[in-house]
Amino acid sequence: MIWISLIFYDNPTQNRREKMPKKVRTAKGQIIDFDLLKIKEQMVDAPKPSNVQARQDFIDQKMRRRVKRVKDQLLEAKKNPVNVKSDLEVKTTEEGPKIDEIKEPQKRKIKRKTKK
């Protein structure tokens, strides 16, 4: 029985397998390193340093202030409506209101350079 326990627990090939990196080649031929993925997961799950957390809080507060400022500007604009005058003049006649047409601006002629 001692010999069997040595096979299961002290097998050198088993130790080598555990230490070997787990890399797999996909059907497209890309190599995926599962050890690297595991390390990246641990980095994401690790608590953030205080300076990183402070920077994120600063950015969040800045965004909140910006949204609040824009919201206040919209409310002020809503309270004070703007009178927009039309470019068209309305003339009243016996037949009813008549609207003058706007003259369209003339097209500019563009001089193109030609190769000589």
Coordinates of N, CA and C in Angstrom, one line a residue:
M1 N 0.8 -1.2 0.0 CA 0.0 0.0 0.0 C 0.8 1.3 0.0
I2 N 2.0 1.2 0.6 CA 2.8 2.4 0.6 C 3.3 2.7 -0.8
W3 N 3.5 1.7 -1.6 CA 4.0 1.9 -3.0 C 2.9 2.6 -3.8
I4 N 1.6 2.2 -3.6 CA 0.5 2.8 -4.3 C 0.4 4.3 -4.0
S5 N 0.5 4.6 -2.7 CA 0.5 6.0 -2.3 C 1.6 6.8 -2.9
L6 N 2.8 6.2 -3.1 CA 3.9 6.9 -3.8 C 3.5 7.2 -5.2
I7 N 2.8 6.2 -5.9 CA 2.5 6.4 -7.3 C 1.5 7.6 -7.4
F8 N 0.6 7.7 -6.5 CA -0.4 8.8 -6.7 C 0.1 10.1 -6.2
Y9 N 0.9 10.2 -5.2 CA 1.2 11.5 -4.6 C 2.6 12.0 -5.1
D10 N 3.5 11.1 -5.3 CA 4.9 11.5 -5.6 C 5.3 11.2 -7.1
N11 N 4.3 11.1 -7.9 CA 4.6 10.8 -9.3 C 5.2 12.0 -10.0
P12 N 6.4 11.9 -10.5 CA 7.1 13.1 -11.1 C 6.3 13.6 -12.3
T13 N 5.7 12.8 -13.1 CA 5.0 13.3 -14.3 C 3.8 14.1 -13.9
Q14 N 3.2 13.7 -12.8 CA 2.0 14.5 -12.4 C 2.4 15.9 -11.9
N15 N 3.5 16.0 -11.3 CA 4.0 17.3 -10.9 C 4.4 18.1 -12.1
R16 N 5.0 17.5 -13.1 CA 5.3 18.2 -14.3 C 4.1 18.7 -15.0
R17 N 3.0 17.9 -15.0 CA 1.8 18.3 -15.7 C 1.2 19.5 -15.0
E18 N 1.2 19.6 -13.7 CA 0.6 20.7 -12.9 C 1.4 22.0 -13.2
K19 N 2.7 21.9 -13.4 CA 3.5 23.1 -13.6 C 3.6 23.5 -15.1
M20 N 3.2 22.7 -16.0 CA 3.2 23.0 -17.4 C 2.1 24.1 -17.7
P21 N 2.4 25.0 -18.5 CA 1.4 26.0 -18.8 C 0.3 25.4 -19.7
K22 N -0.9 25.8 -19.5 CA -2.0 25.2 -20.2 C -2.2 26.1 -21.5
K23 N -1.7 25.7 -22.6 CA -1.9 26.4 -23.8 C -2.6 25.5 -24.8
V24 N -3.6 26.1 -25.5 CA -4.4 25.3 -26.5 C -4.4 26.1 -27.8
R25 N -4.3 25.4 -28.9 CA -4.4 26.0 -30.2 C -5.9 25.9 -30.7
T26 N -6.4 27.0 -31.1 CA -7.8 27.0 -31.6 C -7.9 26.5 -33.0
A27 N -9.1 26.4 -33.5 CA -9.3 25.9 -34.9 C -8.7 26.9 -35.9
K28 N -8.7 28.2 -35.5 CA -8.1 29.2 -36.4 C -6.6 29.3 -36.3
G29 N -6.0 28.5 -35.4 CA -4.6 28.5 -35.2 C -4.0 29.4 -34.2
Q30 N -4.9 30.1 -33.4 CA -4.4 31.0 -32.4 C -4.1 30.2 -31.1
I31 N -3.1 30.6 -30.4 CA -2.8 30.0 -29.1 C -3.4 30.7 -28.0
I32 N -4.1 29.9 -27.1 CA -4.8 30.5 -25.9 C -4.0 30.0 -24.7
D33 N -3.5 30.9 -23.9 CA -2.8 30.6 -22.7 C -3.7 30.7 -21.5
F34 N -4.2 29.6 -20.9 CA -5.2 29.7 -19.9 C -4.5 30.2 -18.6
D35 N -3.2 30.0 -18.4 CA -2.6 30.5 -17.2 C -2.6 32.0 -17.2
L36 N -2.4 32.6 -18.4 CA -2.4 34.0 -18.5 C -3.8 34.6 -18.3
L37 N -4.8 33.9 -18.8 CA -6.2 34.3 -18.6 C -6.5 34.3 -17.1
K38 N -6.0 33.2 -16.4 CA -6.3 33.1 -14.9 C -5.6 34.3 -14.2
I39 N -4.4 34.6 -14.6 CA -3.7 35.7 -13.9 C -4.5 37.0 -14.2
K40 N -5.0 37.3 -15.4 CA -5.7 38.5 -15.7 C -7.0 38.5 -14.9
E41 N -7.7 37.4 -14.7 CA -8.9 37.4 -13.9 C -8.6 37.8 -12.5
Q42 N -7.4 37.3 -11.9 CA -7.1 37.6 -10.6 C -6.7 39.1 -10.4
M43 N -6.2 39.7 -11.5 CA -5.8 41.1 -11.4 C -7.1 42.0 -11.4
V44 N -8.1 41.5 -12.2 CA -9.4 42.2 -12.2 C -10.1 42.1 -10.9
D45 N -10.1 41.0 -10.3 CA -10.8 40.8 -9.0 C -10.1 41.4 -7.8
A46 N -8.8 41.7 -8.0 CA -8.0 42.3 -6.9 C -8.6 43.7 -6.6
P47 N -8.5 44.2 -5.3 CA -9.0 45.5 -5.0 C -8.1 46.6 -5.7
K48 N -8.8 47.7 -6.0 CA -8.1 48.7 -6.7 C -7.2 49.5 -5.7
P49 N -6.1 50.0 -6.1 CA -5.3 50.9 -5.2 C -6.1 52.2 -4.9
S50 N -5.7 52.8 -3.8 CA -6.5 54.0 -3.4 C -6.4 55.1 -4.4
N51 N -5.2 55.3 -5.0 CA -5.1 56.4 -6.0 C -6.0 56.2 -7.2
V52 N -6.1 54.9 -7.6 CA -7.0 54.6 -8.8 C -8.4 54.9 -8.4
Q53 N -8.8 54.5 -7.2 CA -10.2 54.7 -6.8 C -10.5 56.1 -6.7
A54 N -9.6 56.9 -6.1 CA -9.8 58.3 -6.0 C -9.9 59.0 -7.3
R55 N -9.1 58.6 -8.3 CA -9.2 59.2 -9.7 C -10.6 58.9 -10.3
Q56 N -11.1 57.6 -10.1 CA -12.4 57.3 -10.7 C -13.5 58.1 -10.0
D57 N -13.4 58.3 -8.7 CA -14.4 59.1 -8.0 C -14.4 60.5 -8.5
F58 N -13.2 61.1 -8.7 CA -13.1 62.4 -9.2 C -13.7 62.6 -10.6
I59 N -13.5 61.6 -11.5 CA -14.1 61.6 -12.8 C -15.6 61.5 -12.7
D60 N -16.1 60.6 -11.9 CA -17.5 60.5 -11.7 C -18.2 61.8 -11.2
Q61 N -17.6 62.4 -10.2 CA -18.1 63.7 -9.7 C -18.1 64.8 -10.8
K62 N -17.0 64.8 -11.6 CA -16.9 65.8 -12.7 C -18.1 65.6 -13.7
M63 N -18.4 64.3 -14.0 CA -19.5 64.0 -14.9 C -20.8 64.4 -14.3
R64 N -21.0 64.2 -13.0 CA -22.2 64.5 -12.4 C -22.4 66.1 -12.4
R65 N -21.4 66.8 -12.2 CA -21.5 68.3 -12.2 C -21.8 68.8 -13.6
R66 N -21.2 68.1 -14.6 CA -21.4 68.5 -16.0 C -22.9 68.3 -16.4
V67 N -23.4 67.1 -16.0 CA -24.8 66.8 -16.3 C -25.7 67.8 -15.6
K68 N -25.4 68.1 -14.3 CA -26.2 69.0 -13.5 C -26.2 70.4 -14.2
R69 N -25.1 70.9 -14.6 CA -25.0 72.2 -15.2 C -25.8 72.2 -16.5
V70 N -25.7 71.2 -17.3 CA -26.5 71.2 -18.6 C -27.9 71.2 -18.3
K71 N -28.3 70.4 -17.3 CA -29.7 70.3 -16.9 C -30.2 71.6 -16.5
D72 N -29.5 72.4 -15.7 CA -29.9 73.7 -15.2 C -30.0 74.7 -16.4
Q73 N -29.1 74.6 -17.3 CA -29.2 75.4 -18.5 C -30.4 75.1 -19.3
L74 N -30.8 73.9 -19.4 CA -32.0 73.5 -20.2 C -33.2 74.0 -19.5
L75 N -33.3 74.0 -18.2 CA -34.4 74.5 -17.4 C -34.6 76.0 -17.6
E76 N -33.4 76.7 -17.6 CA -33.5 78.2 -17.8 C -34.0 78.5 -19.2
A77 N -33.5 77.8 -20.1 CA -33.9 78.0 -21.5 C -35.4 77.7 -21.7
K78 N -35.9 76.7 -21.0 CA -37.3 76.4 -21.1 C -38.2 77.5 -20.5
K79 N -37.7 78.1 -19.4 CA -38.4 79.2 -18.8 C -38.5 80.5 -19.7
N80 N -37.4 80.7 -20.4 CA -37.4 81.9 -21.2 C -37.5 81.6 -22.7
P81 N -38.7 81.5 -23.2 CA -38.8 81.1 -24.7 C -38.2 82.2 -25.6
V82 N -37.7 81.7 -26.7 CA -37.0 82.6 -27.6 C -38.0 82.9 -28.8
N83 N -38.2 84.2 -29.1 CA -39.0 84.6 -30.2 C -38.2 84.5 -31.5
V84 N -38.7 83.7 -32.4 CA -38.0 83.5 -33.7 C -38.8 84.2 -34.7
K85 N -38.2 85.2 -35.4 CA -39.0 85.8 -36.5 C -38.7 85.1 -37.8
S86 N -39.8 85.0 -38.5 CA -39.7 84.3 -39.8 C -39.0 85.2 -40.8
D87 N -38.3 84.6 -41.8 CA -37.8 85.4 -42.9 C -38.9 85.7 -43.9
L88 N -40.0 85.1 -43.8 CA -41.1 85.3 -44.7 C -42.0 86.4 -44.2
E89 N -42.4 87.3 -45.1 CA -43.3 88.3 -44.7 C -44.7 87.9 -45.1
V90 N -45.7 88.1 -44.2 CA -47.0 87.7 -44.4 C -47.8 89.0 -44.8
K91 N -48.4 88.9 -45.9 CA -49.2 90.1 -46.4 C -50.7 89.6 -46.4
T92 N -51.5 90.4 -45.8 CA -52.9 90.1 -45.9 C -53.6 90.8 -47.0
T93 N -54.3 90.1 -47.8 CA -55.1 90.7 -48.9 C -56.5 90.2 -48.8
E94 N -57.3 90.7 -49.8 CA -58.7 90.3 -49.8 C -58.9 88.8 -49.9
E95 N -58.0 88.2 -50.7 CA -58.1 86.7 -50.9 C -57.7 85.9 -49.7
G96 N -56.9 86.5 -48.8 CA -56.4 85.8 -47.6 C -54.9 86.1 -47.4
P97 N -54.3 85.5 -46.4 CA -52.9 85.8 -46.2 C -52.0 85.3 -47.3
K98 N -51.0 86.1 -47.7 CA -50.1 85.8 -48.8 C -48.7 85.8 -48.2
I99 N -47.9 84.8 -48.6 CA -46.5 84.8 -48.1 C -45.6 85.0 -49.2
D100 N -44.6 86.0 -49.0 CA -43.6 86.2 -50.0 C -42.6 85.1 -50.1
E101 N -42.1 84.8 -51.2 CA -41.1 83.8 -51.4 C -39.8 84.3 -51.1
I102 N -38.9 83.4 -50.5 CA -37.5 83.8 -50.2 C -36.7 83.6 -51.5
K103 N -35.9 84.6 -51.7 CA -35.0 84.4 -52.9 C -33.9 83.5 -52.5
E104 N -33.6 82.6 -53.4 CA -32.5 81.7 -53.1 C -31.2 82.3 -53.5
P105 N -30.2 82.1 -52.8 CA -28.9 82.7 -53.1 C -28.4 82.2 -54.4
Q106 N -27.7 83.0 -55.2 CA -27.2 82.6 -56.5 C -26.0 81.7 -56.3
K107 N -25.9 80.7 -57.2 CA -24.8 79.8 -57.1 C -23.5 80.4 -57.5
R108 N -22.5 80.1 -56.8 CA -21.1 80.7 -57.1 C -20.5 79.8 -58.2
K109 N -19.8 80.5 -59.1 CA -19.0 79.8 -60.1 C -17.7 79.4 -59.5
I110 N -17.3 78.2 -59.6 CA -16.0 77.8 -59.1 C -15.1 77.6 -60.2
K111 N -13.9 78.3 -60.1 CA -12.9 78.1 -61.1 C -12.0 76.9 -60.7
R112 N -12.0 76.0 -61.7 CA -11.2 74.8 -61.4 C -9.8 74.9 -62.1
K113 N -8.8 74.5 -61.4 CA -7.5 74.5 -62.0 C -7.4 73.3 -62.9
T114 N -6.8 73.6 -64.1 CA -6.6 72.5 -65.0 C -5.1 72.3 -65.2
K115 N -4.8 71.1 -65.5 CA -3.4 70.8 -65.7 C -3.0 71.2 -67.1
K116 N -1.9 71.8 -67.3 CA -1.4 72.3 -68.6 C -0.5 71.3 -69.2

